[in-house]
Coordinates of C-alpha atoms in Angstrom, one line a residue:
Chain A
X521 CA 36.2 41.4 -40.9
X522 CA 39.3 39.0 -40.9
X523 CA 39.4 36.5 -43.5
X524 CA 38.3 33.1 -42.4
X525 CA 40.2 31.1 -44.8
X526 CA 43.6 33.1 -43.7
X527 CA 43.0 31.3 -39.9
X528 CA 41.7 27.9 -41.7
X529 CA 45.3 27.4 -43.1
X530 CA 47.8 26.1 -40.4
X531 CA 51.2 26.9 -40.6
X532 CA 53.0 24.3 -41.6
X533 CA 54.9 22.4 -38.7
X534 CA 52.3 24.5 -36.2
X535 CA 49.5 22.3 -35.3
X536 CA 49.0 19.0 -37.0
X537 CA 46.0 18.2 -39.0
X538 CA 44.6 14.3 -39.0
X539 CA 45.2 14.1 -42.3
X540 CA 41.4 13.9 -43.1
X541 CA 40.4 15.7 -45.5
X542 CA 36.2 16.2 -46.8
X543 CA 34.6 18.7 -49.2
X544 CA 37.9 18.9 -51.1
X545 CA 40.3 21.1 -48.6
X546 CA 37.8 20.7 -45.5
X547 CA 40.6 19.6 -42.9
X548 CA 40.5 18.8 -39.2
X549 CA 43.1 20.0 -36.3
X550 CA 44.3 17.0 -34.8
X551 CA 44.5 18.1 -30.8
X552 CA 45.9 15.7 -27.9
X553 CA 43.7 15.3 -24.7
X554 CA 46.2 16.7 -21.8
X555 CA 47.8 14.2 -19.9
X556 CA 46.7 14.7 -16.3
X557 CA 42.9 14.2 -18.5
X558 CA 43.6 10.9 -19.5
X559 CA 45.5 9.4 -16.6
X560 CA 42.2 10.6 -15.2
X561 CA 40.6 8.7 -17.6
X562 CA 42.8 5.3 -17.1
X563 CA 42.0 6.0 -13.3
X564 CA 38.0 5.5 -13.6
X565 CA 38.7 2.6 -15.9
X566 CA 40.6 1.2 -12.8
X567 CA 37.8 2.5 -10.6
X568 CA 35.1 0.6 -12.2
X569 CA 37.3 -2.9 -12.5
X570 CA 37.4 -2.5 -8.3
X571 CA 33.9 -1.1 -8.2
X572 CA 32.9 -5.1 -10.1
X573 CA 34.7 -6.1 -7.6
X574 CA 33.6 -5.1 -4.9
X575 CA 29.9 -4.5 -5.1
X576 CA 27.3 -7.4 -7.4
X577 CA 28.5 -7.0 -10.7
X578 CA 28.4 -9.0 -13.9
X579 CA 25.9 -11.9 -15.0
X580 CA 27.6 -15.1 -15.4
X581 CA 25.6 -17.7 -16.3
X582 CA 22.5 -18.6 -14.3
X583 CA 24.0 -16.3 -11.4
X584 CA 26.0 -13.0 -11.3
X585 CA 29.6 -12.1 -9.5
X586 CA 28.2 -11.4 -6.1
X587 CA 31.0 -8.9 -5.1
X588 CA 33.3 -9.5 -1.7
X589 CA 31.6 -6.3 -0.1
X590 CA 29.6 -7.2 3.4
X591 CA 27.1 -5.7 5.2
X592 CA 26.7 -6.4 9.0
X593 CA 23.3 -6.4 10.6
X594 CA 21.2 -8.0 13.9
X595 CA 18.4 -9.9 13.1
X596 CA 15.2 -11.1 15.1
X597 CA 14.2 -14.7 14.0
X598 CA 10.7 -14.8 14.4
X599 CA 10.2 -18.7 15.3
X600 CA 13.0 -18.3 18.5
X601 CA 12.7 -14.9 19.2
X602 CA 16.2 -14.9 19.4
X603 CA 18.8 -12.0 18.7
X604 CA 21.6 -13.0 16.2
X605 CA 24.1 -11.0 14.3
X606 CA 24.4 -11.5 11.2
X607 CA 26.9 -11.1 8.1
X608 CA 25.8 -10.8 4.5
X609 CA 27.3 -9.8 1.0
X610 CA 26.5 -5.8 0.0
X611 CA 23.4 -5.3 -1.8
X612 CA 20.4 -2.8 -0.9
X613 CA 18.5 -5.5 1.1
X614 CA 21.2 -6.2 3.6
X615 CA 21.5 -2.9 3.4
X616 CA 18.3 -1.9 4.8
X617 CA 18.5 -4.6 7.4
X618 CA 21.6 -2.9 8.9
X619 CA 19.7 0.5 8.4
X620 CA 16.8 -1.2 10.1
X621 CA 18.8 -2.4 12.9
X622 CA 21.1 0.4 13.4
X623 CA 17.5 2.0 14.3
X624 CA 16.6 -0.8 16.5
X625 CA 19.7 -0.6 18.4
X626 CA 20.0 3.2 18.8
X627 CA 20.6 2.9 22.6
X628 CA 18.1 5.6 23.8
X629 CA 15.2 4.4 21.1
X630 CA 16.2 0.5 22.4
X631 CA 15.5 1.1 26.1
X632 CA 12.9 3.3 25.5
X633 CA 11.1 0.8 23.9
X634 CA 12.1 -2.2 26.7
X635 CA 10.8 0.1 29.3
X636 CA 7.5 0.7 27.3
X637 CA 7.7 -3.1 26.0
X638 CA 7.6 -4.2 30.2
X639 CA 5.3 -1.5 31.1
X640 CA 1.5 -2.0 32.5
X641 CA -0.5 0.5 30.6
X642 CA -0.9 2.6 34.2
X643 CA 2.6 2.5 34.2
X644 CA 3.1 4.1 31.1
X645 CA 0.4 7.1 31.2
X646 CA 2.0 8.2 34.9
X647 CA 5.8 8.2 33.8
X648 CA 6.3 11.7 31.5
X649 CA 9.2 10.3 29.5
X650 CA 7.4 6.9 28.1
X651 CA 4.7 9.4 27.1
X652 CA 6.8 11.5 25.5
X653 CA 8.1 8.5 23.3
X654 CA 5.0 7.1 23.0
X655 CA 3.6 10.6 21.3
X656 CA 6.4 11.3 18.9
X657 CA 6.3 7.9 17.9
X658 CA 2.8 7.2 17.9
X659 CA 1.7 10.0 15.9
X660 CA 3.8 8.9 12.9
X661 CA 2.2 5.5 13.2
X662 CA -1.4 7.5 13.4
X663 CA -0.7 9.6 10.5
X664 CA 0.6 6.0 8.6
X665 CA -2.4 3.8 9.2
X666 CA -5.2 5.5 10.9
X667 CA -5.4 9.2 10.1
X668 CA -6.9 8.6 6.2
X669 CA -10.2 7.3 8.5
X670 CA -9.9 9.4 11.8
X671 CA -8.5 12.3 10.2
X672 CA -5.1 13.1 10.9
X673 CA -6.2 14.4 14.7
X674 CA -8.0 11.9 15.4
X675 CA -11.3 14.3 15.1
X676 CA -13.4 11.6 13.1
X677 CA -16.0 12.0 10.5
X678 CA -19.2 12.2 11.8
X679 CA -21.4 8.8 11.0
X680 CA -18.3 7.3 9.3
X681 CA -15.4 7.2 11.9
X682 CA -15.9 7.8 15.6
X683 CA -13.8 10.6 17.0
X684 CA -11.0 9.9 19.0
X685 CA -10.5 13.0 20.7
X686 CA -13.5 12.8 22.6
X687 CA -14.7 11.2 26.0
X688 CA -17.1 9.1 24.0
X689 CA -16.5 5.6 22.8
X690 CA -18.2 3.1 21.3
X691 CA -16.2 0.0 22.2
X692 CA -14.6 1.4 25.5
X693 CA -12.1 3.8 26.3
X694 CA -10.2 1.8 29.1
X695 CA -6.7 1.3 28.0
X696 CA -6.9 -2.8 27.5
X697 CA -10.9 -1.9 25.3
X698 CA -8.7 0.5 23.1
X699 CA -5.9 -2.2 22.5
X700 CA -8.5 -4.6 21.8
X701 CA -10.1 -2.8 19.6
X702 CA -7.1 -2.2 17.5
X703 CA -6.1 -5.7 17.8
X704 CA -9.1 -7.2 16.3
X705 CA -10.8 -4.6 14.7
X706 CA -14.8 -3.7 15.4
X707 CA -17.6 -3.8 13.3
X708 CA -20.9 -1.7 14.3
X709 CA -24.1 -3.7 13.6
X710 CA -27.1 -2.4 14.9
X711 CA -30.2 -3.9 13.4
X712 CA -32.3 -2.0 10.9
X713 CA -35.9 -1.1 12.5
X714 CA -37.5 -0.1 9.6
X715 CA -38.9 -3.6 9.2
X716 CA -39.5 -4.2 12.9
X717 CA -41.0 -0.9 14.0
X718 CA -44.5 1.2 12.5
X719 CA -43.5 4.9 11.2
X720 CA -45.5 6.3 14.4
X721 CA -43.7 3.7 16.5
X722 CA -40.0 5.0 15.7
X723 CA -41.1 8.5 15.8
X724 CA -41.7 7.8 19.2
X725 CA -38.6 6.1 20.0
X726 CA -36.7 9.1 18.2
X727 CA -38.2 11.1 20.7
X728 CA -37.9 9.2 23.8
X729 CA -34.1 9.0 22.4
X730 CA -33.8 12.7 22.4
X731 CA -34.7 13.3 26.0
X732 CA -32.0 11.2 27.3
X733 CA -30.2 13.7 26.2
X734 CA -32.2 16.4 27.4
X735 CA -32.3 17.3 23.4
X736 CA -36.5 17.0 24.3
X737 CA -38.6 17.4 27.3
X738 CA -40.8 14.3 27.9
X739 CA -43.8 14.0 26.5
X740 CA -46.3 11.6 25.3
X741 CA -44.7 10.4 22.6
X742 CA -41.7 9.9 24.4
X743 CA -43.7 7.8 27.2
X744 CA -44.2 5.5 24.1
X745 CA -40.8 5.6 22.7
X746 CA -39.7 4.8 26.4
X747 CA -42.3 1.5 26.5
X748 CA -40.8 0.4 23.0
X749 CA -37.0 1.1 23.9
X750 CA -37.3 -0.6 27.3
X751 CA -39.4 -3.3 26.4
X752 CA -39.8 -6.7 24.1
X753 CA -40.9 -4.7 21.1
X754 CA -37.7 -2.5 20.3
X755 CA -35.7 -4.1 22.8
X756 CA -32.8 -1.3 22.4
X757 CA -32.0 -1.1 26.3
X758 CA -30.8 -4.7 25.3
X759 CA -27.6 -3.2 23.3
X760 CA -27.5 0.0 25.1
X761 CA -28.5 -0.8 28.3
X762 CA -31.3 0.0 30.5
X763 CA -29.4 3.4 31.6
X764 CA -29.1 3.9 27.6
X765 CA -25.2 4.5 28.4
X766 CA -24.2 2.0 26.3
X767 CA -22.6 -1.5 26.8
X768 CA -19.0 -1.5 25.2
X769 CA -19.2 -4.9 24.7
X770 CA -21.4 -4.5 22.5
X771 CA -19.9 -1.2 20.7
X772 CA -23.2 0.4 21.2
X773 CA -23.3 4.2 21.6
X774 CA -24.1 5.9 25.3
X775 CA -27.3 7.6 24.4
X776 CA -27.3 9.9 27.2
X777 CA -24.9 12.2 26.3
X778 CA -24.5 15.1 23.9
X779 CA -22.0 13.1 21.6
X780 CA -23.2 12.0 18.7
X781 CA -21.3 9.3 16.7
X782 CA -23.5 8.7 14.0
X783 CA -26.7 10.3 14.1
X784 CA -26.2 13.7 13.0
X785 CA -27.9 15.9 15.8
X786 CA -25.9 18.8 17.1
X787 CA -25.5 20.1 13.7
X788 CA -29.6 20.0 13.4
X789 CA -31.5 23.5 14.3
X790 CA -35.0 22.2 14.7
X791 CA -36.3 19.5 17.2
X792 CA -38.5 18.0 13.9
X793 CA -35.2 18.0 12.5
X794 CA -33.4 16.2 15.0
X795 CA -35.9 13.8 15.5
X796 CA -35.9 13.2 11.4
X797 CA -31.7 12.5 12.0
X798 CA -32.5 9.9 14.8
X799 CA -35.5 8.4 13.0
X800 CA -33.9 8.2 9.9
X801 CA -30.3 6.3 11.8
X802 CA -32.7 4.0 13.5
X803 CA -34.8 2.7 10.7
X804 CA -31.6 2.0 8.3
X805 CA -29.3 1.0 11.4
X806 CA -25.6 -0.3 10.7
X807 CA -24.7 -3.5 9.0
X808 CA -21.1 -4.1 7.3
X809 CA -20.5 -0.3 6.6
X810 CA -19.0 0.8 9.9
X811 CA -15.5 -1.6 9.9
X812 CA -12.4 -1.0 12.1
X813 CA -9.7 -3.1 10.6
X814 CA -8.3 -5.6 12.9
X815 CA -4.2 -4.2 12.8
X816 CA -2.9 -7.6 14.0
X817 CA -0.5 -8.9 11.8
X818 CA -0.2 -5.6 10.0
X819 CA 1.2 -3.7 12.9
X820 CA 4.0 -5.4 15.3
X821 CA 2.6 -5.8 18.7
X822 CA 5.0 -2.7 19.9
X823 CA 3.7 -0.4 17.8
X824 CA 0.1 -1.8 18.7
X825 CA 0.3 -1.4 22.0
X826 CA 2.1 2.2 21.4
X827 CA -1.3 3.4 19.5
X828 CA -3.4 1.8 21.8
X829 CA -1.9 4.7 24.7
X830 CA -1.3 7.8 22.4
X831 CA -5.4 7.6 21.1
X832 CA -6.0 7.1 24.7
X833 CA -4.1 9.9 25.8
X834 CA -5.7 12.0 22.8
X835 CA -9.3 11.7 24.1
X836 CA -10.2 12.1 28.0
X837 CA -8.0 9.4 29.6
X838 CA -10.6 6.9 30.9
Chain B
X1315 CA 35.1 -1.3 -42.2
X1316 CA 36.7 2.4 -42.7
X1317 CA 35.4 5.4 -40.9
X1318 CA 34.8 7.2 -43.3
X1319 CA 32.7 4.4 -44.4
X1320 CA 30.6 4.5 -41.6
X1321 CA 30.1 8.3 -41.3
X1322 CA 29.5 8.8 -44.8
X1323 CA 26.6 6.0 -44.7
X1324 CA 23.6 6.8 -42.6
X1325 CA 21.5 4.0 -43.3
X1326 CA 24.6 1.7 -41.7
X1327 CA 25.3 4.5 -38.6
X1328 CA 21.9 4.2 -37.7
X1329 CA 21.7 0.8 -37.6
X1330 CA 25.3 0.8 -35.5
X1331 CA 24.2 3.2 -33.2
X1332 CA 20.9 1.2 -32.6
X1333 CA 23.1 -1.7 -32.0
X1334 CA 25.7 0.3 -29.7
X1335 CA 22.9 2.0 -27.5
X1336 CA 21.1 -1.4 -26.9
X1337 CA 24.0 -3.0 -25.0
X1338 CA 22.8 -1.2 -22.0
X1339 CA 19.5 -2.2 -22.2
X1340 CA 20.8 -5.7 -23.2
X1341 CA 23.2 -6.0 -20.4
X1342 CA 20.7 -5.0 -17.7
X1343 CA 18.0 -6.4 -18.3
X1344 CA 18.8 -9.6 -20.6
X1345 CA 20.2 -11.7 -17.7
X1346 CA 17.5 -10.8 -15.4
X1347 CA 15.5 -13.6 -17.6
X1348 CA 18.2 -16.5 -17.1
X1349 CA 19.0 -15.8 -13.2
X1350 CA 17.6 -18.2 -11.0
X1351 CA 17.0 -16.2 -8.2
X1352 CA 15.6 -13.3 -10.4
X1353 CA 12.0 -14.2 -8.7
X1354 CA 12.0 -15.1 -5.2
X1355 CA 10.6 -18.2 -4.0
X1356 CA 7.9 -17.3 -2.0
X1357 CA 4.5 -19.2 -1.2
X1358 CA 1.5 -17.4 -1.6
X1359 CA 1.2 -15.4 -5.3
X1360 CA -1.5 -16.3 -7.6
X1361 CA -2.6 -15.0 -10.5
X1362 CA -5.8 -12.1 -10.2
X1363 CA -9.2 -13.5 -9.6
X1364 CA -11.7 -12.6 -12.2
X1365 CA -13.5 -10.1 -10.6
X1366 CA -9.5 -8.6 -9.9
X1367 CA -8.3 -8.7 -13.2
X1368 CA -11.6 -6.4 -14.7
X1369 CA -10.4 -4.0 -11.5
X1370 CA -7.0 -4.1 -12.7
X1371 CA -7.9 -2.8 -16.2
X1372 CA -10.2 -0.1 -14.3
X1373 CA -7.3 0.6 -12.3
X1374 CA -5.1 1.1 -15.8
X1375 CA -8.3 2.8 -17.7
X1376 CA -8.7 5.7 -15.2
X1377 CA -4.6 6.4 -14.7
X1378 CA -4.5 5.6 -11.4
X1379 CA -0.5 5.0 -12.4
X1380 CA -0.1 8.4 -12.9
X1381 CA -0.3 9.3 -9.3
X1382 CA 0.4 5.9 -7.8
X1383 CA 2.8 3.6 -7.6
X1384 CA 3.1 -0.1 -6.6
X1385 CA 6.5 -0.5 -5.9
X1386 CA 7.8 -0.4 -1.9
X1387 CA 11.8 -0.1 -2.7
X1388 CA 13.9 -1.4 0.8
X1389 CA 14.3 1.8 2.5
X1390 CA 13.7 2.6 6.1
X1391 CA 11.0 5.2 5.6
X1392 CA 9.3 2.8 2.8
X1393 CA 9.6 -0.2 5.3
X1394 CA 8.2 1.9 7.9
X1395 CA 5.5 3.7 6.4
X1396 CA 4.3 1.2 3.8
X1397 CA 5.5 -2.2 4.9
X1398 CA 7.5 -5.1 3.6
X1399 CA 9.2 -4.1 0.6
X1400 CA 8.0 -5.8 -2.5
X1401 CA 9.5 -8.7 -4.2
X1402 CA 9.8 -9.4 -7.5
X1403 CA 7.6 -12.6 -6.7
X1404 CA 4.7 -10.3 -6.9
X1405 CA 4.0 -9.0 -9.5
X1406 CA 5.4 -12.0 -11.8
X1407 CA 2.0 -12.2 -13.2
X1408 CA 1.6 -8.9 -13.5
X1409 CA 1.1 -7.8 -17.4
X1410 CA 2.1 -4.7 -17.7
X1411 CA 3.5 -4.8 -14.4
X1412 CA 2.0 -1.5 -12.5
X1413 CA 5.6 -0.3 -10.2
X1414 CA 5.1 3.6 -11.6
X1415 CA 7.2 5.5 -11.1
X1416 CA 5.2 8.9 -9.8
X1417 CA 4.3 9.5 -6.5
X1418 CA 2.0 12.3 -6.2
X1419 CA -0.1 10.0 -3.9
X1420 CA 0.8 7.2 -1.7
X1421 CA 2.8 4.3 -3.0
X1422 CA -0.2 1.0 -3.1
X1423 CA 1.4 -1.8 -3.2
X1424 CA 0.2 -2.8 0.6
X1425 CA -2.9 -1.0 0.7
X1426 CA -4.6 -4.7 1.0
X1427 CA -6.3 -5.0 4.1
X1428 CA -5.2 -1.4 5.3
X1429 CA -8.9 0.1 4.5
X1430 CA -12.4 -1.1 5.2
X1431 CA -14.3 -1.3 1.5
X1432 CA -16.6 1.3 2.4
X1433 CA -13.8 3.7 2.7
X1434 CA -12.4 2.5 -0.3
X1435 CA -16.1 3.5 -1.7
X1436 CA -16.1 6.8 0.0
X1437 CA -12.8 8.0 -0.7
X1438 CA -13.3 7.2 -4.2
X1439 CA -16.0 8.7 -5.1
X1440 CA -15.5 11.7 -2.8
X1441 CA -11.6 12.2 -1.6
X1442 CA -12.1 15.2 0.4
X1443 CA -14.9 13.7 2.3
X1444 CA -12.4 11.7 4.4
X1445 CA -9.1 12.9 3.5
X1446 CA -9.9 16.9 3.9
X1447 CA -6.3 17.7 2.3
X1448 CA -6.4 14.8 -0.9
X1449 CA -5.5 16.1 -4.3
X1450 CA -6.9 12.9 -6.0
X1451 CA -9.7 13.6 -8.4
X1452 CA -13.4 12.3 -7.7
X1453 CA -14.5 9.0 -9.3
X1454 CA -18.5 9.1 -8.6
X1455 CA -19.3 7.1 -12.0
X1456 CA -17.4 4.0 -10.8
X1457 CA -20.6 3.1 -8.5
X1458 CA -23.4 4.2 -11.1
X1459 CA -21.2 2.1 -14.3
X1460 CA -22.4 -1.6 -14.3
X1461 CA -19.3 -3.6 -14.8
X1462 CA -19.4 -5.2 -18.1
X1463 CA -17.8 -8.7 -17.5
X1464 CA -18.7 -10.2 -21.0
X1465 CA -15.1 -10.4 -22.5
X1466 CA -13.6 -11.4 -19.0
X1467 CA -12.3 -14.6 -20.4
X1468 CA -11.1 -13.4 -23.6
X1469 CA -9.1 -10.9 -21.6
X1470 CA -7.9 -14.0 -19.3
X1471 CA -7.0 -16.3 -22.6
X1472 CA -5.3 -12.7 -23.3
X1473 CA -3.2 -12.6 -20.2
X1474 CA -2.4 -16.7 -20.4
X1475 CA -1.0 -15.5 -23.7
X1476 CA 1.7 -14.0 -21.8
X1477 CA 2.6 -16.4 -19.7
X1478 CA -0.3 -16.0 -16.4
X1479 CA -1.3 -19.5 -15.7
X1480 CA -5.3 -19.1 -16.2
X1481 CA -6.6 -22.6 -17.7
X1482 CA -7.8 -23.8 -20.6
X1483 CA -7.7 -27.5 -20.2
X1484 CA -7.8 -30.2 -17.8
X1485 CA -4.5 -31.0 -17.4
X1486 CA -3.6 -26.8 -17.1
X1487 CA -6.4 -27.3 -14.8
X1488 CA -5.0 -30.5 -12.4
X1489 CA -1.2 -28.5 -12.4
X1490 CA -2.9 -25.4 -11.2
X1491 CA -4.0 -27.5 -8.4
X1492 CA -1.5 -29.1 -7.8
X1493 CA 0.3 -25.8 -7.7
X1494 CA -1.9 -22.9 -5.8
X1495 CA -4.5 -25.5 -4.0
X1496 CA -8.3 -26.3 -5.1
X1497 CA -9.5 -23.1 -4.2
X1498 CA -7.3 -21.0 -6.1
X1499 CA -7.1 -23.5 -9.4
X1500 CA -11.0 -22.8 -9.8
X1501 CA -10.8 -19.1 -9.9
X1502 CA -8.0 -19.5 -12.8
X1503 CA -10.3 -22.1 -14.7
X1504 CA -10.9 -19.5 -17.9
X1505 CA -14.4 -21.3 -18.6
X1506 CA -15.9 -20.4 -15.6
X1507 CA -14.9 -16.9 -15.8
X1508 CA -17.9 -15.4 -15.4
X1509 CA -19.7 -17.2 -13.0
X1510 CA -16.5 -16.8 -10.6
X1511 CA -16.9 -13.0 -11.1
X1512 CA -20.2 -13.1 -10.2
X1513 CA -19.9 -15.1 -7.3
X1514 CA -17.2 -13.0 -5.8
X1515 CA -18.9 -10.0 -6.3
X1516 CA -22.0 -11.6 -4.3
X1517 CA -19.8 -13.1 -1.6
X1518 CA -18.2 -10.2 -1.0
X1519 CA -20.2 -7.1 -1.9
X1520 CA -17.0 -5.1 -2.0
X1521 CA -19.3 -1.9 -3.3
X1522 CA -22.0 -2.5 -0.9
X1523 CA -24.9 -2.1 -3.0
X1524 CA -26.2 -6.2 -3.0
X1525 CA -27.5 -7.9 -6.0
X1526 CA -25.4 -5.3 -8.4
X1527 CA -22.0 -5.3 -10.2
X1528 CA -20.2 -2.0 -10.3
X1529 CA -17.3 -1.2 -11.7
X1530 CA -16.4 0.1 -8.0
X1531 CA -17.2 -3.4 -7.1
X1532 CA -14.1 -4.9 -9.3
X1533 CA -11.7 -1.9 -8.8
X1534 CA -12.2 -2.3 -4.3
X1535 CA -11.9 -5.5 -5.3
X1536 CA -8.6 -5.2 -6.9
X1537 CA -7.2 -3.1 -4.2
X1538 CA -8.1 -4.7 -1.5
X1539 CA -6.1 -7.6 -3.0
X1540 CA -2.9 -5.5 -3.5
X1541 CA 0.0 -6.7 -1.5
X1542 CA -1.7 -9.6 0.5
X1543 CA -0.9 -12.8 -1.3
X1544 CA 2.9 -13.2 0.7
X1545 CA 2.6 -13.6 4.3
X1546 CA 5.2 -12.6 5.3
X1547 CA 4.4 -12.8 9.6
X1548 CA 5.6 -16.5 8.3
X1549 CA 9.5 -14.8 7.1
X1550 CA 12.4 -13.2 8.9
X1551 CA 13.1 -9.6 8.0
X1552 CA 15.9 -11.0 6.0
X1553 CA 14.3 -13.7 4.6
X1554 CA 14.7 -12.3 1.0
X1555 CA 18.0 -10.5 1.0
X1556 CA 19.9 -13.8 -0.5
X1557 CA 17.6 -13.2 -3.5
X1558 CA 19.9 -10.1 -4.6

């Protein structure tokens, strides 16, 4: 090992020290910064001044230096529906406006959207290009707004949120019915029959409901149930229809098919369990628990139209 | 003052370091307090109702902010996913604000009205029953714990001390009527806090259990209010660029 004190002592005239001395004899070399480094530093100082001039910067009184930089964007006036060109000073919000109008002005997208806007539902379904557009945009919209309830693929949750991929609709599967569902929202309502019918009557009507879809064979009980269903005591036909195929204006389910939206019949093994599930549902009914939010106001009209077509093509198109 | 003097006197050095490092904060934050346009001029923003106040407290207690932000930034992807970017005006009565910085789950700033009450209840009890891939914890106790609202008036008094216009006197009440209208002003009246809380719970029944006020009731009331106060439909999309 070499003697450290030997290196610590600079040879006179070789490297300058700062002249400070600590603890008696501890000194510091004075190594000036390289010139190129210093110029870079002055360069950054100059850059910051230009930065202040271009971008919003220093606060001044009740306002601030707003900068000379500007951003161009186009905007649709919500009152007059006119598209205006705007120039505004640079800030993150005007930058967003520019970003949004760039996307809106993307020629391909703009042309597609205009086409979809002008087209009727029938025309959209028949046009392959428009449908491709609907699928790509619709998937994103559905994921952000609908998937939390209806599932990412629209498969729903039995009892809570209807499956949108099957050919069974509460409120109707025609495109304008779906559109209506999205615009104004829906609220499922069926009275609780537990207070109206006796337990035996509930048994009978449940048995009858199961015969409608072939789950149970007609019996004496189901014959009694039929009278309740189609008579004044139950009045089920009033909402579900005389053919029990459902009435879309009431959001009432089709009871003649094998698809169940709420009463979880298919997973029950025995007839007894199936009956219990139907009876349980009819006893409680639906009130204020099955609510489809309204999307008008939250989503714009174009997005709602796209979504209606998207949902329509998810399920068997009706 | 000599350099050596500072370097050899650590107390003085600490003070001077504090002074230097606070410059950044002072320059960036303090001017916002007196710049006119910090808080956008916009209609509709009101302080929370008593029920929402309790809901917000539960949001803090359960640490929802650790996974959820409440601030939509002015970027295109956020605009498309969540809606209009958040305004400073929208959190002017929010103390402490819930902007957050961690998004394990989605931003909640425009949550109100997006889902039904029933969905919220289901999702909070068991998130995976509605969103199978969810990693959000279950909060089943919210539905089984009765809401403690005995101190809601005190909580509003505390918020009032931070500048939220909950009213104690007739003059303050009348000022609120002028500013927010009669219906809102009634909700801001501290002397009516408990009655208002119970009435809102009864009328809207957020938890779906009639005749009972659970913690779920308050939390869902709060969640359903998020981002709904300003009607953005009446403003053009660039209405707020001039405030920045």
